[in-house]
Coordinates of C-alpha atoms in Angstrom, one line a residue:
Chain A
M1 CA 75.3 63.1 68.4
K2 CA 78.0 65.1 67.2
K3 CA 81.2 65.2 69.2
I4 CA 82.2 68.6 69.9
V5 CA 85.9 69.2 68.7
F6 CA 86.6 73.0 69.4
K7 CA 84.7 75.0 71.6
R8 CA 85.1 78.4 73.3
P9 CA 87.1 78.4 76.4
E10 CA 84.7 79.1 79.6
S11 CA 87.3 81.8 80.5
L12 CA 86.4 83.5 77.6
K13 CA 83.6 85.4 77.0
K14 CA 81.1 85.2 74.1
E15 CA 82.9 88.7 72.6
P16 CA 84.1 88.7 69.3
F17 CA 88.1 89.5 69.5
R18 CA 88.6 93.3 67.8
Y19 CA 92.3 93.0 67.5
C20 CA 93.8 93.9 64.1
P21 CA 93.9 91.0 61.5
G22 CA 97.0 88.6 62.1
C23 CA 97.7 89.9 65.7
G24 CA 99.1 87.5 67.9
H25 CA 96.7 88.9 71.0
S26 CA 93.7 86.6 70.5
L27 CA 95.4 83.6 69.9
I28 CA 97.6 84.0 73.8
H29 CA 94.2 85.1 75.3
R30 CA 92.9 81.8 74.0
L31 CA 95.8 80.0 75.3
I32 CA 95.5 81.7 78.9
A33 CA 91.7 81.0 78.8
E34 CA 92.5 77.2 78.0
C35 CA 94.7 77.0 81.2
I36 CA 92.6 78.4 83.4
D37 CA 90.3 76.0 82.4
S38 CA 92.3 73.3 82.5
F39 CA 93.2 73.8 86.1
G40 CA 89.7 74.4 87.3
I41 CA 90.7 77.9 88.8
R42 CA 88.3 80.3 86.8
G43 CA 86.5 80.9 90.0
K44 CA 89.6 82.1 91.9
T45 CA 92.0 83.7 88.9
I46 CA 92.4 87.3 89.1
G47 CA 93.7 89.0 85.8
I48 CA 95.8 92.5 85.3
A49 CA 94.8 94.2 82.0
P50 CA 97.7 96.5 81.0
V51 CA 97.9 99.8 79.3
G52 CA 98.7 99.3 75.6
C53 CA 96.9 97.4 72.6
A54 CA 95.3 94.6 75.1
V55 CA 93.7 97.2 77.4
F56 CA 90.3 95.7 76.8
A57 CA 91.5 92.0 77.9
Y58 CA 88.6 92.7 80.6
D59 CA 86.4 92.6 77.7
Y60 CA 87.3 89.1 76.5
F61 CA 88.5 87.4 80.2
N62 CA 85.6 86.3 81.7
I63 CA 87.1 86.3 85.0
D64 CA 87.6 89.5 87.5
M65 CA 90.2 91.4 86.4
I66 CA 91.8 94.6 87.6
E67 CA 93.2 97.7 85.1
C68 CA 96.3 99.6 86.6
A69 CA 98.2 102.5 85.3
H70 CA 100.8 101.9 82.8
G71 CA 104.0 99.7 84.0
R72 CA 102.3 99.0 87.4
P73 CA 100.6 95.6 86.7
P74 CA 103.6 93.7 88.9
A75 CA 103.3 96.0 91.8
V76 CA 99.3 95.7 91.5
A77 CA 99.6 91.5 91.3
T78 CA 101.9 92.0 94.3
G79 CA 99.0 93.5 96.3
I80 CA 96.6 91.6 95.4
K81 CA 98.3 87.9 95.6
R82 CA 99.8 89.4 99.6
T83 CA 96.4 90.1 100.6
R84 CA 94.7 87.1 98.8
P85 CA 97.2 84.2 98.6
D86 CA 95.0 81.4 97.6
K87 CA 94.1 83.5 94.5
I88 CA 95.7 82.9 91.1
V89 CA 97.3 86.0 90.1
F90 CA 98.5 87.0 86.6
S91 CA 99.4 89.9 84.7
Y92 CA 99.3 90.6 80.9
Q93 CA 101.7 93.2 79.7
G94 CA 103.0 94.6 76.7
D95 CA 106.4 95.7 75.7
G96 CA 105.6 99.4 76.1
D97 CA 104.4 98.5 79.3
L98 CA 106.6 95.7 81.3
A99 CA 109.9 96.9 79.2
A100 CA 109.4 100.7 79.0
I101 CA 107.4 102.4 81.3
G102 CA 107.3 99.5 84.2
T103 CA 110.9 98.1 84.3
A104 CA 111.3 99.1 87.8
E105 CA 108.1 97.3 88.8
I106 CA 108.7 93.9 86.6
I107 CA 112.2 93.9 88.2
H108 CA 111.4 94.5 91.9
A109 CA 108.7 92.0 91.7
A110 CA 110.8 89.4 90.4
N111 CA 113.7 90.1 92.4
R112 CA 111.6 89.9 95.4
G113 CA 110.1 86.2 93.7
E114 CA 106.4 87.2 94.1
N115 CA 104.4 83.9 93.7
I116 CA 102.3 85.8 90.0
S117 CA 102.5 84.4 86.8
V118 CA 103.5 87.3 84.0
F119 CA 102.9 86.8 80.7
F120 CA 104.6 89.5 78.3
I121 CA 103.9 90.2 74.8
N122 CA 106.8 91.3 72.8
N123 CA 105.8 92.5 69.3
A124 CA 108.6 94.9 69.2
N125 CA 106.7 98.3 68.9
Y126 CA 104.2 100.2 70.6
G127 CA 101.2 98.9 68.6
M128 CA 98.3 100.7 70.6
T129 CA 99.9 104.2 69.9
G130 CA 100.6 103.7 66.1
G131 CA 103.9 101.7 65.9
Q132 CA 106.5 103.9 67.7
M133 CA 110.1 102.6 68.8
A134 CA 109.6 100.3 71.8
P135 CA 113.1 98.9 73.8
T136 CA 112.2 95.8 72.1
T137 CA 112.1 97.2 68.7
L138 CA 115.4 95.2 66.5
L139 CA 118.0 97.2 65.6
E140 CA 117.4 99.0 61.9
Q141 CA 113.6 98.2 62.5
Y142 CA 111.3 101.0 61.1
T143 CA 108.8 102.3 63.2
S144 CA 106.8 105.7 63.4
T145 CA 109.7 107.4 65.3
T146 CA 112.6 105.5 63.9
R147 CA 111.8 106.3 60.1
S148 CA 115.6 105.1 59.4
G149 CA 115.6 102.2 61.3
R150 CA 116.5 101.9 64.7
K151 CA 120.3 103.0 65.0
P152 CA 122.1 101.8 68.6
E153 CA 124.0 105.0 69.4
I154 CA 120.8 106.8 69.6
H155 CA 118.1 104.8 70.5
G156 CA 120.0 102.1 71.9
Y157 CA 119.5 98.3 71.7
P158 CA 116.9 95.9 71.7
L159 CA 115.9 94.9 75.5
R160 CA 116.1 91.0 75.9
I161 CA 113.7 90.8 79.4
A162 CA 113.7 87.0 79.4
E163 CA 117.7 87.0 79.5
L164 CA 117.7 90.0 82.0
L165 CA 114.8 88.9 84.8
S166 CA 116.9 85.1 84.5
T167 CA 119.7 86.8 86.1
I168 CA 117.6 88.0 88.9
E169 CA 118.2 85.4 91.9
G170 CA 114.1 85.6 92.6
T171 CA 112.8 84.5 89.7
S172 CA 111.9 80.7 89.1
F173 CA 110.9 80.0 85.9
V174 CA 111.6 82.4 82.9
I175 CA 110.9 81.4 79.1
R176 CA 110.7 82.6 75.5
T177 CA 108.1 81.5 73.2
A178 CA 106.2 82.6 70.3
V179 CA 103.0 82.2 68.6
N180 CA 103.6 82.1 64.8
S181 CA 103.2 78.5 64.1
H182 CA 101.3 75.3 65.5
K183 CA 104.3 74.1 67.3
N184 CA 105.4 77.4 68.7
L185 CA 101.6 78.1 69.8
M186 CA 101.9 74.2 71.7
N187 CA 105.0 75.3 73.4
T188 CA 103.6 78.5 74.4
K189 CA 100.4 76.8 75.8
R190 CA 102.9 74.5 78.0
A191 CA 104.8 77.2 79.1
I192 CA 101.7 79.1 80.3
E193 CA 100.4 75.9 81.9
K194 CA 104.0 75.9 84.2
A195 CA 103.7 79.6 85.1
F196 CA 100.2 78.6 86.4
R197 CA 101.1 75.7 87.9
Y198 CA 104.6 76.4 89.7
Q199 CA 102.1 79.5 91.4
I200 CA 99.4 76.9 92.3
E201 CA 102.3 74.9 93.9
D202 CA 103.5 77.9 95.5
R203 CA 106.9 78.2 93.6
G204 CA 107.4 81.7 92.9
F205 CA 107.6 84.3 90.3
S206 CA 107.0 83.0 86.4
L207 CA 107.4 85.1 83.4
V208 CA 106.2 83.7 79.9
E209 CA 107.7 86.4 77.2
I210 CA 106.0 85.9 74.0
L211 CA 106.8 87.1 71.1
S212 CA 104.0 88.0 68.8
Q213 CA 103.1 89.2 65.3
C214 CA 102.3 92.8 64.8
P215 CA 101.1 93.1 60.9
V216 CA 99.8 96.3 61.2
G217 CA 102.5 97.9 63.2
W218 CA 105.2 96.0 61.0
K219 CA 103.6 97.5 58.0
M220 CA 103.9 93.4 56.8
S221 CA 100.6 91.2 55.7
P222 CA 99.8 88.8 58.3
E223 CA 101.3 86.0 56.7
D224 CA 104.8 87.8 56.3
S225 CA 104.6 88.6 59.8
L226 CA 104.6 84.8 60.8
K227 CA 108.0 84.5 59.0
W228 CA 109.2 87.4 60.3
V229 CA 109.2 85.9 63.7
D230 CA 111.3 83.2 63.0
E231 CA 113.3 84.7 60.4
T232 CA 114.2 88.2 62.1
M233 CA 112.7 88.5 65.4
S234 CA 113.6 85.1 67.0
K235 CA 117.4 85.7 66.3
I236 CA 117.6 88.4 68.1
F237 CA 115.1 87.1 71.1
P238 CA 115.5 83.5 70.8
L239 CA 113.2 81.4 71.8
G240 CA 113.7 78.9 75.0
V241 CA 113.9 78.5 78.8
Y242 CA 116.0 81.0 79.9
K243 CA 115.5 79.7 84.1
D244 CA 113.8 76.9 85.7
K245 CA 114.4 76.6 89.2
F246 CA 112.5 73.5 90.1
K247 CA 113.1 71.5 86.8
E248 CA 115.0 68.8 88.4
A249 CA 112.1 68.6 91.3
D250 CA 109.9 67.7 88.1
Chain B
M1 CA 102.9 136.1 53.9
A2 CA 101.0 133.5 56.1
K3 CA 99.8 130.4 54.6
I4 CA 96.4 129.1 55.2
V5 CA 96.3 125.5 55.8
A6 CA 93.6 122.9 57.0
V7 CA 95.4 120.8 59.7
T8 CA 94.8 119.0 63.0
G9 CA 95.5 120.7 66.6
N10 CA 98.4 118.4 66.7
E11 CA 99.8 119.1 63.5
A12 CA 99.6 122.7 64.0
V13 CA 101.7 122.4 67.3
A14 CA 103.8 119.9 66.1
N15 CA 104.5 122.8 63.1
A16 CA 105.1 125.7 65.5
L17 CA 107.7 123.4 67.1
R18 CA 109.4 122.8 63.9
Q19 CA 109.3 126.2 63.3
V20 CA 111.1 127.1 66.6
N21 CA 113.5 124.3 66.0
P22 CA 114.3 123.7 69.6
D23 CA 117.9 122.1 70.8
V24 CA 116.3 119.0 72.3
C25 CA 113.0 117.0 72.3
A26 CA 112.2 114.3 74.8
A27 CA 109.2 112.0 73.9
Y28 CA 107.2 109.1 74.6
P29 CA 104.0 108.6 73.3
I30 CA 100.4 108.8 75.2
T31 CA 97.2 109.3 73.5
P32 CA 96.1 111.9 72.3
Q33 CA 99.3 113.6 72.2
T34 CA 101.6 111.1 70.6
D35 CA 100.7 112.4 67.1
M36 CA 102.3 115.3 68.1
M37 CA 105.5 114.0 68.9
Q38 CA 105.3 111.2 66.3
R39 CA 105.1 114.5 63.7
F40 CA 108.3 115.8 65.4
S41 CA 109.9 112.9 65.2
G42 CA 109.4 113.0 61.7
F43 CA 111.0 116.3 61.2
V44 CA 113.7 115.1 63.0
S45 CA 114.2 112.1 60.4
D46 CA 113.5 114.2 57.7
G47 CA 116.6 116.8 58.7
K48 CA 113.8 119.7 58.8
V49 CA 115.1 120.3 62.6
K50 CA 118.7 120.3 64.1
T51 CA 116.6 118.7 67.5
E52 CA 118.4 115.8 69.5
I53 CA 115.3 113.4 70.2
I54 CA 115.4 111.1 73.1
L55 CA 112.9 108.4 72.9
V56 CA 112.8 107.9 76.5
E57 CA 110.7 105.0 78.2
S58 CA 108.4 107.1 80.9
E59 CA 107.1 110.5 80.9
H60 CA 108.9 110.6 84.0
S61 CA 111.7 110.1 82.2
S62 CA 111.0 112.6 79.3
M63 CA 110.4 115.4 82.0
S64 CA 113.9 114.3 83.7
A65 CA 115.9 114.2 80.6
C66 CA 114.0 117.8 79.6
V67 CA 115.0 119.2 82.9
G68 CA 118.6 117.7 82.4
A69 CA 118.8 119.2 78.9
S70 CA 117.6 122.5 80.2
A71 CA 120.0 122.6 83.1
A72 CA 122.7 122.1 80.4
G73 CA 121.8 125.2 78.5
G74 CA 119.5 123.9 75.6
R75 CA 116.3 125.0 74.3
V76 CA 113.9 122.2 75.3
I77 CA 110.5 120.8 74.8
T78 CA 108.4 117.3 75.4
A79 CA 104.5 117.1 75.4
T80 CA 102.0 114.5 76.9
S81 CA 98.5 113.8 78.2
S82 CA 96.6 112.8 81.0
Q83 CA 98.3 109.9 82.9
G84 CA 101.7 111.0 81.2
L85 CA 101.4 114.5 83.0
A86 CA 100.8 112.8 86.1
L87 CA 103.5 110.6 86.3
M88 CA 105.8 113.8 85.4
N89 CA 104.3 115.6 88.4
E90 CA 107.2 115.1 90.8
I91 CA 109.4 116.5 88.0
L92 CA 107.6 118.9 87.0
Y93 CA 108.0 120.9 90.2
I94 CA 111.4 120.4 89.9
A95 CA 111.7 122.1 86.4
S96 CA 109.7 125.2 87.7
G97 CA 111.7 125.5 91.2
T98 CA 115.0 124.8 89.0
R99 CA 113.3 128.0 86.7
L100 CA 114.0 126.1 83.5
P101 CA 112.3 127.4 80.5
I102 CA 111.0 124.3 79.3
V103 CA 108.1 124.4 76.9
M104 CA 105.4 121.3 76.8
P105 CA 102.1 120.8 75.0
V106 CA 99.4 119.3 77.2
V107 CA 96.7 117.7 74.9
N108 CA 94.2 117.5 77.5
R109 CA 92.7 114.2 78.5
A110 CA 90.7 112.6 81.3
L111 CA 92.6 111.1 84.4
S112 CA 92.4 106.7 85.4
A113 CA 90.2 105.5 86.9
P114 CA 87.9 104.7 85.1
L115 CA 90.5 104.8 82.1
N116 CA 89.4 107.2 79.5
I117 CA 91.5 109.0 76.6
H118 CA 88.8 111.8 75.7
G119 CA 89.1 115.5 76.1
D120 CA 88.7 116.7 79.6
H121 CA 90.7 119.2 82.2
S122 CA 91.6 117.2 85.2
D123 CA 95.1 116.4 83.8
A124 CA 96.2 120.1 83.8
M125 CA 94.4 120.7 86.8
G126 CA 96.3 118.5 88.8
A127 CA 99.3 120.4 87.9
R128 CA 97.8 123.8 88.5
D129 CA 100.0 124.3 91.5
S130 CA 103.4 123.3 90.0
G131 CA 104.7 126.5 89.4
W132 CA 104.3 125.8 85.3
I133 CA 102.9 128.8 83.4
Q134 CA 99.4 127.5 81.7
L135 CA 98.3 128.9 78.5
W136 CA 95.1 127.6 77.4
S137 CA 93.8 127.5 73.8
E138 CA 90.5 127.3 72.2
N139 CA 91.4 126.0 69.0
A140 CA 94.3 125.1 66.6
Q141 CA 95.1 128.2 65.5
E142 CA 95.4 129.4 69.5
A143 CA 97.4 126.4 70.3
Y144 CA 99.5 126.9 67.3
D145 CA 99.9 130.9 68.3
N146 CA 100.2 129.6 72.4
T147 CA 103.1 127.3 71.4
I148 CA 105.2 129.9 69.6
Q149 CA 104.7 132.7 72.4
A150 CA 105.4 130.5 75.0
F151 CA 109.2 130.4 73.8
R152 CA 109.5 134.0 74.7
I153 CA 107.6 133.7 77.8
A154 CA 109.3 130.9 79.4
E155 CA 112.7 132.3 78.2
H156 CA 112.1 135.6 79.1
M157 CA 115.4 136.9 81.5
D158 CA 112.6 137.8 84.1
I159 CA 110.8 135.2 84.2
R160 CA 112.5 131.7 83.6
L161 CA 109.7 129.3 84.0
P162 CA 108.2 126.3 82.2
V163 CA 105.0 126.8 80.1
M164 CA 102.4 124.5 79.4
I165 CA 100.0 124.9 76.6
C166 CA 97.2 123.3 76.9
L167 CA 94.5 122.3 73.9
D168 CA 91.4 120.0 74.0
G169 CA 92.3 116.1 73.6
F170 CA 90.5 114.8 70.2
I171 CA 88.2 117.7 70.2
I172 CA 91.2 120.0 68.8
S173 CA 93.9 117.9 68.6
H174 CA 92.3 115.3 66.2
S175 CA 90.0 118.1 64.1
I176 CA 91.1 119.6 61.3
E177 CA 90.6 123.4 61.0
R178 CA 92.0 126.3 59.2
I179 CA 94.7 127.7 60.3
E180 CA 97.0 130.1 59.5
Y181 CA 101.0 129.2 59.6
L182 CA 103.4 132.2 59.9
E183 CA 106.4 131.9 57.7
D184 CA 109.6 129.9 59.5
E185 CA 111.8 132.9 59.1
Q186 CA 109.0 135.0 61.4
V187 CA 108.8 132.1 64.0
Q188 CA 112.8 132.5 64.1
N189 CA 112.9 135.7 64.1
F190 CA 110.0 135.9 66.6
V191 CA 111.8 133.3 69.4
G192 CA 114.9 134.6 68.6
E193 CA 118.2 132.5 69.5
F194 CA 118.0 130.8 72.7
K195 CA 119.8 132.6 75.4
Q196 CA 121.3 130.4 78.4
L197 CA 121.4 131.1 81.8
Y198 CA 123.5 129.7 84.2
P199 CA 124.2 126.3 81.8
L200 CA 126.2 123.5 83.5
L201 CA 129.6 123.3 82.7
D202 CA 130.6 126.9 82.2
L203 CA 133.6 126.7 84.2
A204 CA 134.1 130.2 84.7
H205 CA 131.0 130.5 86.1
P206 CA 130.4 126.9 88.1
V207 CA 126.7 126.5 89.4
S208 CA 124.9 123.7 91.3
Y209 CA 120.9 123.2 90.3
G210 CA 118.5 121.9 93.1
P211 CA 120.7 121.6 95.9
L212 CA 119.4 120.5 99.5
I213 CA 118.1 123.9 101.2
L214 CA 116.5 123.3 104.2
P215 CA 114.8 125.9 106.8
D216 CA 117.6 128.1 106.7
Y217 CA 116.5 129.2 103.4
Y218 CA 114.0 127.0 101.6
M219 CA 111.3 129.6 102.2
E220 CA 113.1 132.8 100.9
F221 CA 113.3 130.5 97.7
R222 CA 109.7 129.9 97.3
K223 CA 109.3 133.3 98.2
A224 CA 111.3 134.2 94.9
Q225 CA 109.6 132.0 92.8
A226 CA 106.2 133.4 94.0
E227 CA 107.9 136.8 93.1
V228 CA 108.3 135.6 89.9
N229 CA 104.7 134.7 89.0
T230 CA 103.6 138.6 89.8
K231 CA 106.0 139.3 86.8
V232 CA 104.5 136.8 84.2
P233 CA 101.1 138.9 83.3
E234 CA 102.9 141.7 82.2
V235 CA 105.6 139.5 80.2
V236 CA 102.5 138.0 78.4
L237 CA 100.9 140.8 77.3
D238 CA 104.7 142.3 75.8
V239 CA 105.1 138.9 73.9
A240 CA 101.5 139.1 72.9
A241 CA 101.6 142.3 71.7
D242 CA 104.9 141.6 69.7
F243 CA 103.2 138.5 68.3
E244 CA 99.9 140.7 67.1
K245 CA 102.6 142.5 65.0
I246 CA 103.7 139.8 62.8
S247 CA 100.6 137.7 63.0
G248 CA 97.3 140.1 62.9
R249 CA 96.1 138.0 66.0
K250 CA 95.4 140.1 69.2
Y251 CA 95.9 137.9 72.7
G252 CA 95.6 138.8 75.9
L253 CA 95.2 137.6 79.5
F254 CA 92.2 136.3 78.8
E255 CA 89.3 136.9 76.1
T256 CA 86.3 138.6 76.6
Y257 CA 83.6 138.1 74.3
R258 CA 80.1 140.9 74.3
L259 CA 80.9 141.1 78.0
E260 CA 81.4 144.7 78.6
D261 CA 77.5 145.4 79.2
A262 CA 76.6 142.2 79.9
E263 CA 74.2 141.5 82.7
I264 CA 74.9 137.6 82.7
G265 CA 78.1 136.0 81.7
I266 CA 79.9 132.3 81.5
V267 CA 83.3 131.7 82.3
I268 CA 84.8 128.7 80.2
L269 CA 88.0 127.5 79.2
N270 CA 89.0 125.9 75.4
S271 CA 87.3 124.4 73.0
A272 CA 83.7 124.6 74.5
A273 CA 84.0 128.5 74.8
G274 CA 83.4 128.5 71.1
T275 CA 80.2 126.7 71.0
T276 CA 79.4 129.1 73.8
K277 CA 80.2 132.2 72.0
D278 CA 77.5 131.0 69.3
V279 CA 75.0 130.7 71.9
I280 CA 75.8 134.0 73.3
D281 CA 75.0 135.7 69.7
E282 CA 71.9 133.7 69.9
F283 CA 70.7 135.1 73.1
R284 CA 72.1 138.9 72.0
N285 CA 69.9 138.4 69.3
K286 CA 67.0 137.9 71.3
G287 CA 67.7 140.9 73.7
I288 CA 69.8 139.4 76.4
K289 CA 72.8 141.0 77.7
A290 CA 74.8 137.9 77.9
G291 CA 78.5 137.7 77.7
L292 CA 81.8 135.1 77.8
L293 CA 85.0 135.3 79.5
K294 CA 87.7 133.0 78.4
P295 CA 91.0 132.6 80.7
R296 CA 94.2 132.2 78.6
L297 CA 97.0 132.5 81.1
Y298 CA 95.4 130.6 83.5
R299 CA 98.7 130.2 85.6
P300 CA 99.7 132.6 86.9
F301 CA 96.0 133.5 87.3
P302 CA 95.4 137.2 86.9
Y303 CA 93.1 137.5 89.6
V304 CA 92.9 141.8 89.4
E305 CA 92.0 141.7 86.0
T306 CA 89.7 139.0 85.8
G307 CA 87.6 140.3 88.6
E308 CA 87.5 143.4 87.2
A309 CA 86.4 142.5 84.1
L310 CA 83.4 140.2 85.6
K311 CA 82.5 142.6 88.7
H312 CA 79.4 144.0 86.6
L313 CA 77.8 141.0 85.9
K314 CA 74.6 140.0 87.8
A315 CA 74.6 136.5 87.6
L316 CA 77.8 134.4 86.4
C317 CA 78.3 130.6 85.7
V318 CA 81.7 129.0 85.6
L319 CA 81.9 125.9 83.6
D320 CA 84.6 123.5 84.2
R321 CA 85.9 120.1 82.5
A322 CA 87.4 119.0 85.7
D323 CA 86.1 118.8 89.3
S324 CA 88.3 119.5 92.3
F325 CA 86.8 116.7 94.6
G326 CA 87.0 117.3 98.2
S327 CA 86.9 121.3 97.6
S328 CA 83.1 122.2 97.3
F329 CA 83.7 123.7 93.9
S330 CA 85.7 123.1 90.7
P331 CA 89.1 124.2 89.8
V332 CA 88.3 127.5 87.7
Y333 CA 85.0 128.3 89.8
M334 CA 87.6 128.6 92.9
D335 CA 89.9 131.0 90.8
I336 CA 87.0 133.6 90.0
A337 CA 85.5 133.5 93.2
S338 CA 88.8 134.5 94.6
S339 CA 88.9 137.3 91.9
L340 CA 85.5 138.6 92.7
Y341 CA 86.0 138.3 96.3
P342 CA 87.3 142.0 97.0
Y343 CA 84.2 143.7 95.5
N344 CA 80.8 144.4 97.3
D345 CA 78.6 144.4 94.6
K346 CA 79.5 141.4 92.9
P347 CA 77.5 138.9 90.7
I348 CA 75.7 135.4 92.3
L349 CA 78.2 132.9 91.1
I350 CA 77.1 129.2 89.8
N351 CA 79.2 126.3 88.7
K352 CA 78.7 123.7 86.4
I353 CA 80.6 120.5 85.9
Y354 CA 80.4 119.4 81.9
G355 CA 82.5 117.1 79.5
L356 CA 84.3 114.9 81.2
G357 CA 85.9 112.0 79.6
G358 CA 85.2 113.4 76.5
R359 CA 81.4 113.7 77.3
D360 CA 79.8 116.5 74.3
Y361 CA 79.5 119.9 75.1
L362 CA 76.4 120.8 73.0
P363 CA 74.6 124.7 72.3
E364 CA 72.1 123.3 74.5
H365 CA 74.0 123.3 77.4
A366 CA 75.2 126.4 77.1
E367 CA 71.5 127.6 76.3
I368 CA 70.1 125.9 80.0
V369 CA 72.9 127.6 81.7
L370 CA 72.1 131.1 80.4
N371 CA 68.4 130.6 80.9
E372 CA 69.2 129.7 84.3
L373 CA 71.6 133.1 84.8
I374 CA 68.3 134.9 83.2
D375 CA 66.2 133.6 86.2
I376 CA 69.0 134.2 88.7
A377 CA 69.7 137.6 87.7
E378 CA 66.0 138.7 88.0
T379 CA 64.9 136.8 90.8
G380 CA 68.2 136.3 92.9
N381 CA 66.8 132.7 93.6
V382 CA 69.8 130.2 93.1
K383 CA 68.5 126.7 93.3
S384 CA 71.8 124.7 93.0
Y385 CA 75.0 126.6 93.6
K386 CA 77.1 123.8 91.9
E387 CA 75.6 121.1 89.2
Y388 CA 76.8 118.4 86.7
I389 CA 75.3 118.8 83.4
G390 CA 74.6 116.3 80.5
V391 CA 74.8 113.4 83.0
R392 CA 72.6 110.6 83.4
E393 CA 70.9 110.8 86.9

């Protein structure tokens, strides 16, 4: 009998990913689905799909999901979790969603210490609309709206969400990871697991910021985009745990 | 000399904005508008305009930035679609109530939920009572021409109101058409230098914008705003007459097509009017007296002129690419019904909803409607006053 060493998580539908070649979204979807499976919570997990590249997240996750207005997932998650506290609620948001149009919602959900898990995908540009500058775009980075590179005096600075949210008292677990190498993928999976576990244990608000390669938006080959995460992006957005309120209890 | 080009609606409007060279632009991407502001930001990067561009974090902020920039005395633009326009809603009223001549192309798209990115008029219909002037455009040429004229209308000293230029998402914004560009100099001469009116920080003439006005004066303020709206149609016609001189293209408050001697008619906005005109020609060839009215200045709506243009018909259908839930009929229908109400002799009026969320509007849809109108005109019998067409039942 053949031993099965790799299979589709039950929390993913039998639907091929339609993301661009080399994009990090499909990897992150899979990691989240594996964690939902491993906790055995597929039957009680509710996901929130963003507006952005991952707008079709509900086509892939084999769980109930709700699509809401751009930037509002943390508020909608709050409503779901307060109504059904026994359910596991996560939002999946990009940088246009969470770090631009929805900054008010994420800050206040974090400040209320809502018992939800937020997966924040930072790819340093607005991918879906065609690679425009995002608040997370690096200085000097070319985008379709910063053709001479991002200039701080005109466009401001890259917004560091993990650092920002870690200063808010209401947050429990804030971490930044990446999905550009096997090691980083495993770290991201552990972070996603912890974010779900904290919610299951009623430990409050978790945010996992995940640096995700966007070869099409960055105008790079998939391979170069993996390197760029290490060599350039993570210099501005350093990986690591920014806050873990229950570290000692663990 | 006019330059003839093949461009998309978004590209044409972006080029009009480049030719005007406004002082400030606040932008936030949203499909299907994104490409328009992205092209404009390219003009900024390439030094083709002197515009200060602000890449903001949401449409609520883009319109707020426009309010600030306009109150400070700049010629100001932004552009949006759908959810972006909905998110601006609060600030739309502030822009018009503060009488700020902001110009904003709106690339029409359906509203959530369910999420849909395609052409539909629900977005601009939701803003039709916001106090903005609305000019609607059948094709890329009209969108380009309306954009240039919008600055003159908005900035007219008797008006000073913001203007939206509506064009159909994807159908016009992303389709390539033959259009004629004016020369940059012609456009600049046409729109002229921006004239400030009560700008902030004019120390010799200090002002406050948008102060708290309670029951003592609020109603007088609103009445003054309503009265300004009555002056808009005349200004729109004056500007159109000047525009004709440089372009040779004629614009009115609305366009009529084979309507004068018609017995049956269709009222329809934007791109679907083009399809309908072709079908009207076919019916005319068969000896059927059919005609069309396509609103251009939809807000403020020219009730008297529209009623006069339509009153002689026997049967009339208003086709709308948006519904108005909870009111019995769709937005344009209600305006047409109001325009015809004063007349004793008036057409039998029916209402069809078509093309929501980008559903195709095909010549056969216009044929079905015209055949139904023939029947109504002959018999006076109406089987349904309001109906969705091109829909699975």
